[in-house]
Amino acid sequence: MPKTQTKRPAMTTTLTTPRSTDYPTHYSGSVAAPRRSFWRAPFSAVTFRELGYTVGSLPVAIVGFAFAVTLFSLGAGLLVTLLGLPVFAAMLAGARGLGAAERGRARGALGLDVAAPAPVAVPEGAGAWGAVRARVADAAGWKALVFQVVMFPWRVASFVLAVTFFVTGWVVALFPTYAWVFPHYLDWPGYRVFDFTTSGGTHHEYYIESPWQIAGVSLVGVALVLLTPVLLRALTSVDRAAVRGLLGAADRRA
């Protein structure tokens, strides 16, 4: 009898292309700042984080600048003896610690994740003086020290600009809400810009009292409020560049 052959179903293999969301994504380095609407930026959390970073940078910069100048002056004065090298080694170790704190601040407030530089390479069996010499030759420590010096004047200027724009903008923008105080309690027709008499007896005065004047002043304040996030982004962009260039790991790519 002829054999009956049973047909087996063909095996089919389905190839699926993995989606980009199937794999975890890891970002190293700078994280792009989210896009903000120009009109809603004054109320966004990003703006207030950048404002807090800029304001908080002033006391941090004062401490860092005082640390760098004091220990550098002390170490340079003691270089005629062997005591200057341990002072420099301690100074650079402290500068690295301040740099780590700055990277943490930038990560939390600016969304900037910068890799830390490699640890100081101390030759095996070099001894105490070998460790001191390796620390003094630490390029990352010197860059962190330079950061504390060069960023001090910038952060003073950033603090002044940020606080001036933020406070002035909101105070002027909200002027219509308290314009009634001046004629009610100070017996002025409105807010007094100036009021004086020259030596020749000529009287000069200017008051903001009409609704159109009050509205115009408020519009100036609104413009300052809207420009404050732009200013903060420009100010913190310098901090971002400095943290990347002076506090991050060296780029070893060819």
GROMACS .gro file of C-alpha atoms in nm:
model
  254
    1MET     CA    1   0.000   0.000   0.000
    2PRO     CA    2   0.130   0.344  -0.079
    3LYS     CA    3   0.229   0.546   0.219
    4THR     CA    4   0.021   0.845   0.296
    5GLN     CA    5   0.236   1.151   0.362
    6THR     CA    6   0.105   1.393   0.615
    7LYS     CA    7   0.176   1.752   0.531
    8ARG     CA    8   0.315   1.942   0.824
    9PRO     CA    9   0.221   2.304   0.862
   10ALA     CA   10   0.499   2.537   0.757
   11MET     CA   11   0.683   2.703   1.041
   12THR     CA   12   0.674   3.077   1.014
   13THR     CA   13   0.898   3.309   1.208
   14THR     CA   14   0.782   3.659   1.276
   15LEU     CA   15   1.055   3.916   1.319
   16THR     CA   16   0.961   4.214   1.528
   17THR     CA   17   1.152   4.533   1.531
   18PRO     CA   18   1.213   4.651   1.887
   19ARG     CA   19   1.072   4.987   1.966
   20SER     CA   20   1.289   5.260   2.101
   21THR     CA   21   1.094   5.244   2.425
   22ASP     CA   22   1.190   4.876   2.480
   23TYR     CA   23   1.534   4.973   2.602
   24PRO     CA   24   1.626   5.203   2.885
   25THR     CA   25   1.788   5.522   2.773
   26HIS     CA   26   2.076   5.666   2.970
   27TYR     CA   27   2.185   6.024   2.925
   28SER     CA   28   2.526   6.140   3.027
   29GLY     CA   29   2.644   6.496   3.015
   30SER     CA   30   2.412   6.786   2.949
   31VAL     CA   31   2.039   6.736   2.942
   32ALA     CA   32   1.865   6.974   2.705
   33ALA     CA   33   1.649   7.222   2.887
   34PRO     CA   34   1.278   7.188   2.821
   35ARG     CA   35   1.123   7.441   2.587
   36ARG     CA   36   0.915   7.699   2.770
   37SER     CA   37   0.638   7.914   2.640
   38PHE     CA   38   0.744   8.278   2.640
   39TRP     CA   39   0.416   8.385   2.800
   40ARG     CA   40   0.412   8.115   3.069
   41ALA     CA   41   0.783   8.116   3.144
   42PRO     CA   42   0.759   8.363   3.438
   43PHE     CA   43   0.542   8.109   3.623
   44SER     CA   44   0.730   7.790   3.529
   45ALA     CA   45   0.918   7.576   3.779
   46VAL     CA   46   1.229   7.591   3.559
   47THR     CA   47   1.243   7.970   3.593
   48PHE     CA   48   1.218   7.957   3.970
   49ARG     CA   49   1.484   7.685   3.989
   50GLU     CA   50   1.719   7.900   3.780
   51LEU     CA   51   1.638   8.201   3.998
   52GLY     CA   52   1.710   8.000   4.312
   53TYR     CA   53   2.034   7.874   4.162
   54THR     CA   54   2.148   8.225   4.071
   55VAL     CA   55   2.058   8.374   4.409
   56GLY     CA   56   2.211   8.084   4.600
   57SER     CA   57   2.531   8.105   4.396
   58LEU     CA   58   2.633   8.433   4.563
   59PRO     CA   59   2.704   8.294   4.914
   60VAL     CA   60   2.857   7.983   4.758
   61ALA     CA   61   3.085   8.201   4.543
   62ILE     CA   62   3.192   8.408   4.843
   63VAL     CA   63   3.293   8.096   5.035
   64GLY     CA   64   3.474   7.947   4.736
   65PHE     CA   65   3.661   8.268   4.651
   66ALA     CA   66   3.770   8.323   5.012
   67PHE     CA   67   3.887   7.960   5.034
   68ALA     CA   68   4.087   7.980   4.711
   69VAL     CA   69   4.253   8.316   4.777
   70THR     CA   70   4.334   8.242   5.142
   71LEU     CA   71   4.495   7.901   5.087
   72PHE     CA   72   4.675   8.004   4.769
   73SER     CA   73   4.826   8.306   4.944
   74LEU     CA   74   4.925   8.093   5.242
   75GLY     CA   75   5.078   7.822   5.024
   76ALA     CA   76   5.266   8.070   4.806
   77GLY     CA   77   5.406   8.240   5.117
   78LEU     CA   78   5.528   7.906   5.253
   79LEU     CA   79   5.689   7.785   4.930
   80VAL     CA   80   6.027   7.898   5.060
   81THR     CA   81   5.990   7.603   5.297
   82LEU     CA   82   5.852   7.256   5.234
   83LEU     CA   83   5.529   7.351   5.410
   84GLY     CA   84   5.393   7.522   5.100
   85LEU     CA   85   5.340   7.195   4.912
   86PRO     CA   86   5.111   7.034   5.176
   87VAL     CA   87   4.909   7.356   5.187
   88PHE     CA   88   4.869   7.347   4.808
   89ALA     CA   89   4.774   6.978   4.826
   90ALA     CA   90   4.505   7.052   5.086
   91MET     CA   91   4.386   7.350   4.880
   92LEU     CA   92   4.343   7.138   4.566
   93ALA     CA   93   4.169   6.860   4.757
   94GLY     CA   94   3.927   7.116   4.897
   95ALA     CA   95   3.879   7.266   4.550
   96ARG     CA   96   3.779   6.922   4.421
   97GLY     CA   97   3.526   6.894   4.703
   98LEU     CA   98   3.378   7.234   4.620
   99GLY     CA   99   3.367   7.131   4.255
  100ALA     CA  100   3.168   6.819   4.345
  101ALA     CA  101   2.921   7.035   4.536
  102GLU     CA  102   2.889   7.266   4.234
  103ARG     CA  103   2.820   6.973   4.004
  104GLY     CA  104   2.547   6.860   4.243
  105ARG     CA  105   2.389   7.207   4.245
  106ALA     CA  106   2.398   7.222   3.864
  107ARG     CA  107   2.244   6.875   3.842
  108GLY     CA  108   1.958   6.958   4.076
  109ALA     CA  109   1.875   7.312   3.962
  110LEU     CA  110   1.989   7.328   3.599
  111GLY     CA  111   1.944   6.968   3.485
  112LEU     CA  112   2.313   6.951   3.395
  113ASP     CA  113   2.472   6.612   3.464
  114VAL     CA  114   2.850   6.634   3.434
  115ALA     CA  115   3.078   6.339   3.503
  116ALA     CA  116   3.333   6.386   3.779
  117PRO     CA  117   3.702   6.393   3.686
  118ALA     CA  118   3.915   6.087   3.752
  119PRO     CA  119   4.063   6.052   4.103
  120VAL     CA  120   4.417   6.166   4.165
  121ALA     CA  121   4.660   5.897   4.055
  122VAL     CA  122   4.909   5.832   4.336
  123PRO     CA  123   5.195   5.595   4.241
  124GLU     CA  124   5.200   5.279   4.450
  125GLY     CA  125   5.455   5.301   4.728
  126ALA     CA  126   5.514   5.671   4.668
  127GLY     CA  127   5.479   5.758   5.034
  128ALA     CA  128   5.340   6.071   5.191
  129TRP     CA  129   5.547   6.313   4.984
  130GLY     CA  130   5.464   6.126   4.668
  131ALA     CA  131   5.095   6.167   4.746
  132VAL     CA  132   5.150   6.539   4.809
  133ARG     CA  133   5.334   6.581   4.479
  134ALA     CA  134   5.061   6.391   4.293
  135ARG     CA  135   4.797   6.612   4.450
  136VAL     CA  136   4.985   6.931   4.361
  137ALA     CA  137   5.016   6.810   3.999
  138ASP     CA  138   4.640   6.741   3.980
  139ALA     CA  139   4.508   6.931   3.677
  140ALA     CA  140   4.144   6.877   3.777
  141GLY     CA  141   4.212   7.031   4.118
  142TRP     CA  142   4.368   7.341   3.961
  143LYS     CA  143   4.075   7.378   3.721
  144ALA     CA  144   3.834   7.355   4.013
  145LEU     CA  145   4.035   7.625   4.191
  146VAL     CA  146   4.023   7.849   3.884
  147PHE     CA  147   3.646   7.799   3.877
  148GLN     CA  148   3.612   7.943   4.228
  149VAL     CA  149   3.815   8.251   4.133
  150VAL     CA  150   3.678   8.340   3.791
  151MET     CA  151   3.314   8.272   3.878
  152PHE     CA  152   3.311   8.503   4.180
  153PRO     CA  153   3.269   8.837   3.992
  154TRP     CA  154   3.030   8.676   3.745
  155ARG     CA  155   2.805   8.545   4.020
  156VAL     CA  156   2.800   8.880   4.196
  157ALA     CA  157   2.683   9.042   3.871
  158SER     CA  158   2.433   8.761   3.809
  159PHE     CA  159   2.284   8.802   4.156
  160VAL     CA  160   2.239   9.178   4.110
  161LEU     CA  161   2.083   9.145   3.764
  162ALA     CA  162   1.852   8.856   3.853
  163VAL     CA  163   1.719   9.008   4.176
  164THR     CA  164   1.680   9.354   4.019
  165PHE     CA  165   1.483   9.226   3.719
  166PHE     CA  166   1.268   8.987   3.922
  167VAL     CA  167   1.175   9.226   4.204
  168THR     CA  168   1.142   9.538   3.988
  169GLY     CA  169   0.934   9.357   3.728
  170TRP     CA  170   0.674   9.224   3.970
  171VAL     CA  171   0.659   9.543   4.180
  172VAL     CA  172   0.602   9.759   3.872
  173ALA     CA  173   0.364   9.512   3.704
  174LEU     CA  174   0.142   9.506   4.013
  175PHE     CA  175   0.143   9.885   4.046
  176PRO     CA  176  -0.234   9.920   3.973
  177THR     CA  177  -0.311   9.708   4.280
  178TYR     CA  178  -0.153   9.955   4.524
  179ALA     CA  179  -0.160  10.287   4.335
  180TRP     CA  180  -0.447  10.400   4.559
  181VAL     CA  181  -0.218  10.404   4.863
  182PHE     CA  182  -0.036  10.726   4.765
  183PRO     CA  183  -0.334  10.965   4.740
  184HIS     CA  184  -0.512  10.794   5.028
  185TYR     CA  185  -0.236  10.789   5.289
  186LEU     CA  186   0.040  11.026   5.166
  187ASP     CA  187  -0.175  11.313   5.037
  188TRP     CA  188  -0.011  11.285   4.693
  189PRO     CA  189  -0.217  11.297   4.372
  190GLY     CA  190  -0.037  10.976   4.272
  191TYR     CA  191   0.302  10.813   4.292
  192ARG     CA  192   0.562  11.089   4.310
  193VAL     CA  193   0.844  11.047   4.061
  194PHE     CA  194   0.999  11.383   4.151
  195ASP     CA  195   0.893  11.705   4.319
  196PHE     CA  196   1.147  11.981   4.377
  197THR     CA  197   1.204  12.354   4.346
  198THR     CA  198   1.519  12.494   4.190
  199SER     CA  199   1.724  12.774   4.341
  200GLY     CA  200   1.557  13.011   4.095
  201GLY     CA  201   1.216  12.932   4.239
  202THR     CA  202   1.095  12.711   3.953
  203HIS     CA  203   0.890  12.419   4.073
  204HIS     CA  204   0.915  12.080   3.901
  205GLU     CA  205   0.692  11.783   3.980
  206TYR     CA  206   0.571  11.466   3.817
  207TYR     CA  207   0.316  11.224   3.959
  208ILE     CA  208   0.178  10.902   3.813
  209GLU     CA  209  -0.192  10.953   3.876
  210SER     CA  210  -0.407  10.904   3.565
  211PRO     CA  211  -0.537  10.557   3.467
  212TRP     CA  212  -0.337  10.573   3.145
  213GLN     CA  213  -0.017  10.650   3.333
  214ILE     CA  214  -0.080  10.368   3.579
  215ALA     CA  215  -0.152  10.126   3.293
  216GLY     CA  216   0.165  10.233   3.110
  217VAL     CA  217   0.378  10.174   3.418
  218SER     CA  218   0.220   9.833   3.465
  219LEU     CA  219   0.297   9.737   3.106
  220VAL     CA  220   0.663   9.822   3.161
  221GLY     CA  221   0.659   9.589   3.461
  222VAL     CA  222   0.494   9.312   3.258
  223ALA     CA  223   0.768   9.344   2.997
  224LEU     CA  224   1.033   9.306   3.267
  225VAL     CA  225   0.853   9.002   3.409
  226LEU     CA  226   0.846   8.837   3.066
  227LEU     CA  227   1.214   8.915   3.003
  228THR     CA  228   1.332   8.784   3.340
  229PRO     CA  229   1.330   8.413   3.232
  230VAL     CA  230   1.527   8.506   2.921
  231LEU     CA  231   1.782   8.684   3.136
  232LEU     CA  232   1.803   8.392   3.380
  233ARG     CA  233   1.861   8.147   3.096
  234ALA     CA  234   2.143   8.367   2.960
  235LEU     CA  235   2.304   8.404   3.303
  236THR     CA  236   2.288   8.034   3.388
  237SER     CA  237   2.422   7.938   3.045
  238VAL     CA  238   2.757   8.083   3.153
  239ASP     CA  239   2.745   7.869   3.469
  240ARG     CA  240   2.663   7.563   3.259
  241ALA     CA  241   2.962   7.625   3.032
  242ALA     CA  242   3.194   7.682   3.330
  243VAL     CA  243   3.079   7.365   3.509
  244ARG     CA  244   3.131   7.160   3.192
  245GLY     CA  245   3.468   7.310   3.108
  246LEU     CA  246   3.628   7.339   3.452
  247LEU     CA  247   3.459   7.082   3.676
  248GLY     CA  248   3.386   6.790   3.445
  249ALA     CA  249   3.591   6.495   3.331
  250ALA     CA  250   3.843   6.561   3.057
  251ASP     CA  251   3.729   6.464   2.708
  252ARG     CA  252   3.961   6.184   2.599
  253ARG     CA  253   3.819   6.143   2.251
  254ALA     CA  254   4.061   6.185   1.964
   0.00000   0.00000   0.00000
